[in-house]
Coordinates of C-alpha atoms in Angstrom, one line a residue:
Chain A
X23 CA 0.0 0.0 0.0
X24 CA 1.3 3.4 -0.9
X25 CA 2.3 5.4 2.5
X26 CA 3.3 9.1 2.5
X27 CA 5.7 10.7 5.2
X28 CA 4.1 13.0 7.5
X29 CA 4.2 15.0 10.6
X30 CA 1.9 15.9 13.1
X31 CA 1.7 18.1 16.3
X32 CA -0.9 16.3 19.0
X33 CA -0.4 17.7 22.6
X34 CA 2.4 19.7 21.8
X35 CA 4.5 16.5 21.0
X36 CA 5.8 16.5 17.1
X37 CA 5.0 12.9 15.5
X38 CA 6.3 11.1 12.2
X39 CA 4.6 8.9 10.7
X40 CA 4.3 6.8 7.6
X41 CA 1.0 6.1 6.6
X42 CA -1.6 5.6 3.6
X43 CA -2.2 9.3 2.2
X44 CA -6.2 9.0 2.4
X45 CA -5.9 7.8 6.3
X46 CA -8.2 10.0 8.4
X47 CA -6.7 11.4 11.6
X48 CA -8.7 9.7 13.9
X49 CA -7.3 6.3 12.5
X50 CA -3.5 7.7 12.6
X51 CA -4.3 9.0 16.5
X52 CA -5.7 5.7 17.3
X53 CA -3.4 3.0 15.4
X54 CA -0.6 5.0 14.4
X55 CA 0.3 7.1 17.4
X56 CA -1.6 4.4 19.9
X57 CA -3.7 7.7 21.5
X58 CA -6.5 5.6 21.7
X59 CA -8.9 8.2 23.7
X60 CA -10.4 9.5 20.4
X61 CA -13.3 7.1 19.7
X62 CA -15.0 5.7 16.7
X63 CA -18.7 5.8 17.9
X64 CA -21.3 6.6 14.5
X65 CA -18.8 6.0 11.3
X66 CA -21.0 8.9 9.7
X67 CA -19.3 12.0 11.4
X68 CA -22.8 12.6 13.7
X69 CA -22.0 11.5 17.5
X70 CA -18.7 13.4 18.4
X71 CA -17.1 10.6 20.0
X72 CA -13.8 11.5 17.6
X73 CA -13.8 14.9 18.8
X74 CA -10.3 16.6 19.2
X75 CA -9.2 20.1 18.9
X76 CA -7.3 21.6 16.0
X77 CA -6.1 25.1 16.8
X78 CA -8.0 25.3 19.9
X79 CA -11.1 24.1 17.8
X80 CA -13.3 20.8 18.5
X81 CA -13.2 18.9 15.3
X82 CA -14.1 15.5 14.1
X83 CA -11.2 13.7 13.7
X84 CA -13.5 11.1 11.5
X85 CA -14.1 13.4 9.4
X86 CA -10.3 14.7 8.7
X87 CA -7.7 13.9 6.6
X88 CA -4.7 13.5 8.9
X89 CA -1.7 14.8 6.0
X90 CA -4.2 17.5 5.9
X91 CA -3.7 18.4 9.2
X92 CA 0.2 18.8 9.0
X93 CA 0.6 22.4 10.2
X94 CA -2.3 22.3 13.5
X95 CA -1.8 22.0 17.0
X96 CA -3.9 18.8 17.8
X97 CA -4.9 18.0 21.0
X98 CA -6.4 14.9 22.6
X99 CA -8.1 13.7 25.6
X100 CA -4.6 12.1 26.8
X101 CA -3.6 15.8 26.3
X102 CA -6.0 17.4 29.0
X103 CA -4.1 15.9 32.1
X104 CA -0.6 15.8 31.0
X105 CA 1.5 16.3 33.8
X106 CA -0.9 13.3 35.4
X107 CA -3.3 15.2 37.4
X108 CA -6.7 16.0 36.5
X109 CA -8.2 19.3 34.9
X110 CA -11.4 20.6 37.2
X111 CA -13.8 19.1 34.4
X112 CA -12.2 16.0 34.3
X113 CA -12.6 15.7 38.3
X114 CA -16.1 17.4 38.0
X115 CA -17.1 14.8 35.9
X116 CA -16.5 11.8 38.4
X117 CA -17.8 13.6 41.3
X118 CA -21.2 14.3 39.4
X119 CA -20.9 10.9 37.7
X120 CA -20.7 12.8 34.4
X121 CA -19.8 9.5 32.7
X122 CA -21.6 6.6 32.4
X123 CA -20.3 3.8 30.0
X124 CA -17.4 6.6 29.2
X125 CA -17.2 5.8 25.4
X126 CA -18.6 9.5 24.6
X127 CA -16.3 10.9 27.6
X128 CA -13.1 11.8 25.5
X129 CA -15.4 13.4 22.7
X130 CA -17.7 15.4 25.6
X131 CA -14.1 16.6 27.5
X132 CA -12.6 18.2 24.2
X133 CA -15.8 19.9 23.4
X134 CA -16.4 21.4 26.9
X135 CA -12.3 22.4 27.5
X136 CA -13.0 24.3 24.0
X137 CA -15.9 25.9 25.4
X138 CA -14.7 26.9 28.4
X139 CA -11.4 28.2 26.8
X140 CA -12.9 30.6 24.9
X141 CA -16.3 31.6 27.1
X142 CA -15.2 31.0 31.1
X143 CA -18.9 31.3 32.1
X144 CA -21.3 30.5 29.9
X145 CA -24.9 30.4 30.1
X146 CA -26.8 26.8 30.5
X147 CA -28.3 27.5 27.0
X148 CA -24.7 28.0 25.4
X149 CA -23.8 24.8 27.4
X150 CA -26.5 23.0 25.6
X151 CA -25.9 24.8 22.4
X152 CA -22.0 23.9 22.3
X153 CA -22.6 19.9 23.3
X154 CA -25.3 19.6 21.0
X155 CA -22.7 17.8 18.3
X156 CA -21.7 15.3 21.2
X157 CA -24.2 12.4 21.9
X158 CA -24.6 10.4 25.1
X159 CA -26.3 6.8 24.3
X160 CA -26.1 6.6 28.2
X161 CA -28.6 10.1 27.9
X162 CA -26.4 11.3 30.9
X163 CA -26.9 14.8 29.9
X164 CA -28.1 16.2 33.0
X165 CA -25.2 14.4 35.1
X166 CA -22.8 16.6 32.2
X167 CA -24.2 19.9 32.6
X168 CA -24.2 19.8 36.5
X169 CA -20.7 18.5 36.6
X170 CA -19.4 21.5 33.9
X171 CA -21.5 24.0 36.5
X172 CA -19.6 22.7 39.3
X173 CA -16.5 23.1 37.6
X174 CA -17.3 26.5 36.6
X175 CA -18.6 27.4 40.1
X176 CA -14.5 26.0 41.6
X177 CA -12.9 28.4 39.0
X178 CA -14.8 31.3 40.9
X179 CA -14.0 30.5 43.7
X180 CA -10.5 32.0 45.2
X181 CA -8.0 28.7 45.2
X182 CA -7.5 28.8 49.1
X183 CA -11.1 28.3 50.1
X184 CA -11.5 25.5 47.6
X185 CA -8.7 22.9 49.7
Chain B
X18 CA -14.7 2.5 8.1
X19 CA -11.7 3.6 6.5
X20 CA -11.4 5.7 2.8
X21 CA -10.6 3.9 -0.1
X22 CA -7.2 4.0 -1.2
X23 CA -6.7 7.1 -3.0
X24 CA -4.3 9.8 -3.2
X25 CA -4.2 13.6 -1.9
X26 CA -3.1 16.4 -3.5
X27 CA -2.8 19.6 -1.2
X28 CA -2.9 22.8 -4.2
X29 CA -1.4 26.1 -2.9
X30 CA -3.1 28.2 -4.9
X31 CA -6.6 28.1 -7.1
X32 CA -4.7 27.7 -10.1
X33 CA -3.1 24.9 -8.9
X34 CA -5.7 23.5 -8.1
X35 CA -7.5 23.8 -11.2
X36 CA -4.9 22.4 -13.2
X37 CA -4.9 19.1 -10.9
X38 CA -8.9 19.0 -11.2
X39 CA -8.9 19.4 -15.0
X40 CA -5.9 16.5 -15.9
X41 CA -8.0 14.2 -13.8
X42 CA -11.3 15.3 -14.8
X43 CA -13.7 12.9 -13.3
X44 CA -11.4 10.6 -11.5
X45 CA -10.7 13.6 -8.9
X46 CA -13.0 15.3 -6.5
X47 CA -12.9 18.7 -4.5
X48 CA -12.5 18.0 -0.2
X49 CA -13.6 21.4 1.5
X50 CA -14.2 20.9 5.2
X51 CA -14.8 16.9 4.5
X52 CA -18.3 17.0 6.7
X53 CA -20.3 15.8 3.5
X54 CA -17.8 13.9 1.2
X55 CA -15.7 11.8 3.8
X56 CA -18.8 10.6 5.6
X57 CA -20.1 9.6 1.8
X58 CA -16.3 8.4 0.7
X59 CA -16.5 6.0 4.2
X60 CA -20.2 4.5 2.7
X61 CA -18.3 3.7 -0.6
X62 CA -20.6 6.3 -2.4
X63 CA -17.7 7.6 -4.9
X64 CA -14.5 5.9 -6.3
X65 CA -12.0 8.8 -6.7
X66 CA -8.7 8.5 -7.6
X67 CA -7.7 11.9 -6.3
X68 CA -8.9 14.2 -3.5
X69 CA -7.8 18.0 -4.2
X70 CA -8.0 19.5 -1.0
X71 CA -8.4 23.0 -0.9
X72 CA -7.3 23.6 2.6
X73 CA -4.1 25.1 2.0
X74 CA -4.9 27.6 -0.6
X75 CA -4.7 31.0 0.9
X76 CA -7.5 34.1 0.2
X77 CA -10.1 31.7 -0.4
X78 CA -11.5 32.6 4.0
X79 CA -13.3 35.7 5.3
X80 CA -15.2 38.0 4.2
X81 CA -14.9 41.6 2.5
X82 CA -16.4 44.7 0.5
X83 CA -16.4 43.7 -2.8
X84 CA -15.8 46.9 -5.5
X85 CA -19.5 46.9 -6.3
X86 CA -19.9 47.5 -2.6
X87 CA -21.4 43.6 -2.7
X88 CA -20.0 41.6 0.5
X89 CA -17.5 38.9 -0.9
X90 CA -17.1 35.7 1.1
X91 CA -14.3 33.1 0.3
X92 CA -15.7 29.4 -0.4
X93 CA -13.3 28.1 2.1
X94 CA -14.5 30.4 5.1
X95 CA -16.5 28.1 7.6
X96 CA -19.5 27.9 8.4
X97 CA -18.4 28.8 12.7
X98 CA -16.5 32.0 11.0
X99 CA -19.5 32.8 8.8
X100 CA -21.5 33.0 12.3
X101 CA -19.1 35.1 13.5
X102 CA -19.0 37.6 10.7
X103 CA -21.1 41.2 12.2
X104 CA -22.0 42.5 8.9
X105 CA -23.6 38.6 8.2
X106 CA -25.1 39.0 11.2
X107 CA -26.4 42.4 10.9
X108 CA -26.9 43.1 7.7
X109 CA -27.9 39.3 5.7
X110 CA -29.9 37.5 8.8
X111 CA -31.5 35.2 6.8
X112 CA -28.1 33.8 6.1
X113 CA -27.0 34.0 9.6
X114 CA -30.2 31.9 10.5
X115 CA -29.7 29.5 8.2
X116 CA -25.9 28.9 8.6
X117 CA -26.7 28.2 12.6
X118 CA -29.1 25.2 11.8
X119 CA -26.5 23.7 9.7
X120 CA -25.8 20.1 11.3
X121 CA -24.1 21.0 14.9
X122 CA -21.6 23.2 16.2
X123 CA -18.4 20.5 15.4
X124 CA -19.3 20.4 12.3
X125 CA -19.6 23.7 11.5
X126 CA -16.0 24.4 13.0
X127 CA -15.1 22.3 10.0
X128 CA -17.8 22.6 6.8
X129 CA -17.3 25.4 5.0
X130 CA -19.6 27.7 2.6
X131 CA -18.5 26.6 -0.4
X132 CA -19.3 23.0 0.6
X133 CA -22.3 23.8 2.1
X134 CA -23.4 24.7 -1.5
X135 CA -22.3 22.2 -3.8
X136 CA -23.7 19.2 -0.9
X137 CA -24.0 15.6 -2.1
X138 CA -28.3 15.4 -3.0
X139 CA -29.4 12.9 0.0
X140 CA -31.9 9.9 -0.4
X141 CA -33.0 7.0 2.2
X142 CA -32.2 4.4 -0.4
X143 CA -28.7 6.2 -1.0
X144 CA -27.5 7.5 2.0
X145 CA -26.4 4.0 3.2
X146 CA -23.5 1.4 3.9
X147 CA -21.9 -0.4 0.8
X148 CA -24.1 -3.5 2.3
X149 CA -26.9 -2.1 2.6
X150 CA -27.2 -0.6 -1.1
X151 CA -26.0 -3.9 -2.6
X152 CA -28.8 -6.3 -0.7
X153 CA -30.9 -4.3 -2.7
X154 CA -29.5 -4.2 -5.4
X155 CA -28.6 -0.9 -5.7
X156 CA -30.6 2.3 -7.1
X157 CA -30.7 4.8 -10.2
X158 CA -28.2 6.9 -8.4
X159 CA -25.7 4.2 -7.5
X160 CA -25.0 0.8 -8.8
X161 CA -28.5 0.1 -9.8
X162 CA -31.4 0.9 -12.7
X163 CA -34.7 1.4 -10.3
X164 CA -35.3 4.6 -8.5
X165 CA -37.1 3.2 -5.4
X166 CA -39.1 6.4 -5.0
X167 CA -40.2 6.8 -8.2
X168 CA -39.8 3.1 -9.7
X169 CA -40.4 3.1 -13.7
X170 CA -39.2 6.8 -13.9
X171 CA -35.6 7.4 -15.4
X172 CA -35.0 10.9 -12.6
X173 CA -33.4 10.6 -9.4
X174 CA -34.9 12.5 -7.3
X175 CA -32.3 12.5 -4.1
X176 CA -33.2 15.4 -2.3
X177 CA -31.5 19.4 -2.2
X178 CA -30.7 19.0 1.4
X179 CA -28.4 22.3 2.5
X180 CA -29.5 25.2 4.6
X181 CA -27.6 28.4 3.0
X182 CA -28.3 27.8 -0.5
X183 CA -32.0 28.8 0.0
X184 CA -31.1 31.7 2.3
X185 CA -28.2 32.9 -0.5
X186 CA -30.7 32.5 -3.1
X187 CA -33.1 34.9 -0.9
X188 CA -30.6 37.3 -1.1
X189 CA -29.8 36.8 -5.1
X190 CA -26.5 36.0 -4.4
X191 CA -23.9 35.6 -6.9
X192 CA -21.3 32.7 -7.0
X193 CA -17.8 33.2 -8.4
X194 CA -16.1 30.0 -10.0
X195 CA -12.2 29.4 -11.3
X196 CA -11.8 26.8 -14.1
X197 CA -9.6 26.2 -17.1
X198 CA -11.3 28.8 -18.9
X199 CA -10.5 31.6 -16.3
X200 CA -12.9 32.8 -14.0
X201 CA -16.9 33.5 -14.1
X202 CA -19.5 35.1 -12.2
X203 CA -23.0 33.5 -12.1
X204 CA -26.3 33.9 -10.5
X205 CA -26.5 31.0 -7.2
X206 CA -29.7 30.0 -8.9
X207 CA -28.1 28.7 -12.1
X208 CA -25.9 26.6 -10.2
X209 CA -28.2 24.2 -9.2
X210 CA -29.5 21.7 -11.9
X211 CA -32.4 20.1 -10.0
X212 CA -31.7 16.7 -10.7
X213 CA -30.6 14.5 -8.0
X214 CA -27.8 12.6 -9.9
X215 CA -26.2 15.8 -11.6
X216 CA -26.9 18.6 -9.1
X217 CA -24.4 21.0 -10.1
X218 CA -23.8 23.0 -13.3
X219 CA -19.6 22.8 -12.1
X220 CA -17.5 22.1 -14.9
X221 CA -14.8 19.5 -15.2
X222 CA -11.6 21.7 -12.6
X223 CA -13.8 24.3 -11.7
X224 CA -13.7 25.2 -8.4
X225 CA -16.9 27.9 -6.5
X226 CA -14.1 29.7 -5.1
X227 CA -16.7 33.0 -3.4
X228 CA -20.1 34.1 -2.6
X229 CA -21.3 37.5 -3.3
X230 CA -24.0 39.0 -1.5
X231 CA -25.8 42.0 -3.1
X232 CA -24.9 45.4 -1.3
X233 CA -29.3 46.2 -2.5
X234 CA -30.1 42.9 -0.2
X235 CA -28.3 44.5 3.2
X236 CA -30.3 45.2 6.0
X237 CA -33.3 42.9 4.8
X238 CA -35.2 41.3 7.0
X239 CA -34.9 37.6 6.9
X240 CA -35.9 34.4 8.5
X241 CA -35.4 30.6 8.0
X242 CA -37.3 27.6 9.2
X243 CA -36.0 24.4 9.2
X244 CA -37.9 21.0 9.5
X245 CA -35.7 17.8 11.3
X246 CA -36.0 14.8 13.6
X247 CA -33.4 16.3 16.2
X248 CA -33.2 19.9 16.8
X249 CA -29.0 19.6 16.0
X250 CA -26.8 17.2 13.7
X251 CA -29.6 16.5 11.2
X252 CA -30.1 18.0 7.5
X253 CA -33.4 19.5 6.9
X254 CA -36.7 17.7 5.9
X255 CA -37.6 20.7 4.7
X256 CA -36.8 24.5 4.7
X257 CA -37.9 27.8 4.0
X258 CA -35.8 31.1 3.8
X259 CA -37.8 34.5 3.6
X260 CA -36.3 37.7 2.9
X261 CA -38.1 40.8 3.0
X262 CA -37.4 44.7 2.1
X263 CA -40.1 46.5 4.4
X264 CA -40.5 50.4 4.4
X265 CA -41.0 52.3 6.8
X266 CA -44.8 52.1 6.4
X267 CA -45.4 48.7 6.7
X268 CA -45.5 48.1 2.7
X269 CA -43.0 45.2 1.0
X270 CA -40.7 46.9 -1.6
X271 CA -39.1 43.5 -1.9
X272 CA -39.3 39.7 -1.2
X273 CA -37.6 36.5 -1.7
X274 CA -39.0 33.3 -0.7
X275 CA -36.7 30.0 -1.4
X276 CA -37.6 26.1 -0.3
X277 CA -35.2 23.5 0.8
X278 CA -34.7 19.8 1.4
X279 CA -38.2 19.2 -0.9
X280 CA -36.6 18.8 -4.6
X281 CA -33.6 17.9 -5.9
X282 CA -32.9 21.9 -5.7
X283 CA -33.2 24.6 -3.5
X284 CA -35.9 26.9 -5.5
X285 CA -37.4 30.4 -5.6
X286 CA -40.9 30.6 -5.2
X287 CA -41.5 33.4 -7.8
X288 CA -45.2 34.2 -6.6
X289 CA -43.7 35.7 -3.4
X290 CA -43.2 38.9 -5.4
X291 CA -45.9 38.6 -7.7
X292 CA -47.9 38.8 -4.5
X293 CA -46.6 40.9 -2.1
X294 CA -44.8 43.3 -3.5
X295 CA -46.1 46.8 -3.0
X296 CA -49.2 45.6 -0.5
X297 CA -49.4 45.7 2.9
X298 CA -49.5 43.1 5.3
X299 CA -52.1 40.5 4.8
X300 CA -52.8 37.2 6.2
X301 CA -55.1 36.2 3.3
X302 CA -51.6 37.5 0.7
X303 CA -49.1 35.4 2.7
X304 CA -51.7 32.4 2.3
X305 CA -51.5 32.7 -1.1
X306 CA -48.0 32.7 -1.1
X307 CA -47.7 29.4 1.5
X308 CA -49.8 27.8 -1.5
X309 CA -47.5 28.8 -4.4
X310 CA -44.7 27.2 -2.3
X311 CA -46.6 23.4 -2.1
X312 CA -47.3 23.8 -5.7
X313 CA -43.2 24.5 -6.0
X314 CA -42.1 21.7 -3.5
X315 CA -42.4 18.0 -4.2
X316 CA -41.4 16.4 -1.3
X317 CA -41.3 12.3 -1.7
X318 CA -40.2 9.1 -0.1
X319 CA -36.5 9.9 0.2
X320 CA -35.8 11.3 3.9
X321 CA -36.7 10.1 7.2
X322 CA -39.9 11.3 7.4
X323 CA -43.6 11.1 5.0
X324 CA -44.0 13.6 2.3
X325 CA -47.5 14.5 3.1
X326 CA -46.1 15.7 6.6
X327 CA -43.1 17.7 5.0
X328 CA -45.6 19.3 2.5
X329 CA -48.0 20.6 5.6
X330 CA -44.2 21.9 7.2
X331 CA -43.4 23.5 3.8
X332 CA -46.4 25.5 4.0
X333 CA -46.7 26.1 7.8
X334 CA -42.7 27.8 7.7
X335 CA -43.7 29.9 4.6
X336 CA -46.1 31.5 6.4
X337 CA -44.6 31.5 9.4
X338 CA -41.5 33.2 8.1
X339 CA -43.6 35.7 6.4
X340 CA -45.7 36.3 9.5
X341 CA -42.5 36.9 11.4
X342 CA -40.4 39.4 8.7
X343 CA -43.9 41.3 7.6
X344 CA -46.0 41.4 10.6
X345 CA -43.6 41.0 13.3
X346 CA -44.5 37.6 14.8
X347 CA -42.1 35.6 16.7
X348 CA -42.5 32.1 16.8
X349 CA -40.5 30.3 19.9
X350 CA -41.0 26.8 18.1
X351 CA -38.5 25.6 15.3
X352 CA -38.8 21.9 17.3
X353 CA -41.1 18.9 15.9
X354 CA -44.5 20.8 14.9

């Protein structure tokens, strides 16, 4: 099979790889660079289980071509807690049992660290609005939206009174 | 699933790309954002040879004044930057409205205009895994000889199913296309073909490359009304995009009306200005107008949902939309009616 050299930049680590030109990013992520958080859930770009951020930007890795993507900053799931210890979502979301079965987890974290990035407080309709690519089979909606409030509600909170 | 083996060529600029396009002629095909084609490529829908992706080729994003004061938007500016334009916002809301019911948020970080209005036609019988199509043998579209919504007839009828095309052709936008033979600049409206298995009048290497909006259409009042099964993610069942010049008196210098998701195109419905323009508002005039657009619409057995239902929805957002940009109603509901 032809295979093309190419680079990638996924959580701020710089990959080479040799792989089928056609290959979509989320296959290179999961077989290629063994980040296996991204998941395959629908197979017709509509669940957001793939989601990973390009540029700051949730995307559908499913849906990309990864030697299209050789210039982006990707990030991952596995690229959230990097230095091993948990972002405020992440911990958030097991306190208010924000996952369930967990397989739409990775695709649910990217979308709400994106949100969050770029809109610190937002309202419960913009929550809804921004997750409404990401589906939960589980329906473990409400469990999502208290545990991004609580998250939200530590950040305002002054760092000493929250130990 | 994974894409068929195929290669990718990553242009620099349009030229570039339109030389690729035009030595492969029919073996290639354009990627934009990917939302609609990879999804398509993955159910074994095409068999390129070559993807061109258009990604890399600067001043094709954003939007700017045009010389003819018209506002130009590149064909690779997304769908989330379209949304975030303030003269779209401000001064073209129909096209605003319509952009933010395309699929969901994710995917508009990634579809772009351009895309948005040369979409794949969509059918139930089409619109389906490699197995699925072949235990049936296939239809007109795809493999096969029998349309199954119209068995006996020789059209496909696999459904117009974007949101900004009707809202762009409320505003008589133009397109701009690159091709071998240098550019041209053509009314949206003669870019569709309405036929299901040849929907657009592109050229072999042509590339739409902008959109032009009108500087006569800014400041119109618009609306669009979109029919699915889930409020996000899903293309339209059907759709209706009303634009409307009011004066100050109440009285309709101009109107637009276009219908989506309901024919292998997204078409005007002419009567609108026939009707309307120069009266005041009248609930017996927008009536009329709600008629003219089931007698344009010909919704049939291709989407998830019955065409007698999608023909009452086609009416209900034409008058809806008209109630709303003439006579000031607001309607909360753009759920399941």
């Amino acid at each position: 099979m032809h295979r093309e050299l190419i680079h990638l930049t996924v959580n701020g680590e710089r990959y080479e790889v040799a792989v089928p030109p056609q290959k979509l990013l989320l296959d290179v992520l999961r077989e290629d660079l063994g980040l296996t958080g991204a998941k395959r859930g629908c197979d017709d770009s509509s669940c957001g289980a793939c989601t990973v951020l390009v540029d700051g930007l949730p995307v559908l890795a499913c849906a990309a071509i990864a030697s299209c993507h050789q210039e982006a900053q990707i990030t991952t799931v596995e690229g959230l807690a990097a230095g091993g210890e948990l972002t405020p979502v992440q911990v958030a979301y097991g306190e208010a049992g924000g996952s369930q079965c967990g397989f739409c987890t990775p695709g649910f974290m990217m979308t709400i660290h994106a949100l969050l990035a770029q809109n610190p407080n937002p309202s419960d309709a913009e929550i809804r609005e921004a997750l409404s690519s990401n589906l939960c089979r589980c329906t473990g909606y409400m469990q999502i939206y208290e545990a991004i409030r609580l998250a939200m509600k530590r950040a305002q909170q002054p760092a000493e009174a929250r130990s | 699933m994974s894409l068929p083996a195929l290669h990718v060529v990553r242009p620099k600029t349009v030229d570039e790309a339109v030389r690729v396009l035009a030595q492969h002629g029919p073996q290639a095909m354009i990627l934009a954002g990917g939302t609609d084609l990879l999804p398509n490529l993955q159910m074994r829908l095409y068999a390129p040879q070559v993807l061109v992706a258009l990604k890399e080729i600067s001043g094709l994003r954003g939007a700017r004044a045009a010389k003819d004061g018209a506002l130009r938007i590149g064909a690779l500016t997304t769908l989330s930057e379209l949304l975030a334009e303030p003269v779209v916002r401000q001064k073209y809301a129909v096209l605003a409205k319509a952009a933010a019911t395309v699929a969901g948020p994710l995917q508009r970080n990634m579809a772009t205009l351009g895309g948005n209005l040369c979409l794949e036609t969509r059918c139930r019988w089409y619109n389906q895994s490699h197995f699925w199509r072949q235990s049936l043998g296939g239809c007109l579209k795809k493999d096969g000889t029998v349309c199954h919504v119209a068995p006996g007839g020789k059209r496909c009828w696999a459904v117009w199913s974007g949101d900004t095309a009707p809202a762009l052709l409320a505003l008589d936008a133009e397109i701009e296309i690159a091709g071998p033979a240098g550019e041209r600049r053509i009314p949206l409206e003669s870019l569709y073909r309405n036929d299901g298995m040849n929907r657009i009048a592109l050229q072999a290497g042509e590339i739409l490359t902008a959109v032009l909006l009108p500087a006569a259409k800014a400041g119109w009042r618009g609306v669009y009304n979109k029919l699915r099964l889930r409020n996000s993610i899903d293309y339209p069942l059907a759709g209706v995009a009303v634009a409307m010049d009011v004066d100050g008196g109440g009285v309709c210098r101009d109107v637009r009306v276009a219908i989506s998701a309901v024919n292998p195109a997204p078409l005007l419905v002419h009567q609108a200005g026939e009707t309307l323009i120069g009266k005041k508002y009248s609930r017996e005039l927008i009536e009329r107008v709600a008629h003219a657009a089931i007698q344009r619409g010909k919704p049939l057995t291709t989407s998830g949902s019955t065409p007698v239902y999608r023909r009452e929805m086609l009416e209900l957002y034409t008058r809806r939309g008209l109630e709303e940009v003439w006579g000031g109603r607001t309607h909360s509901a753009d759920r399941n009616d």
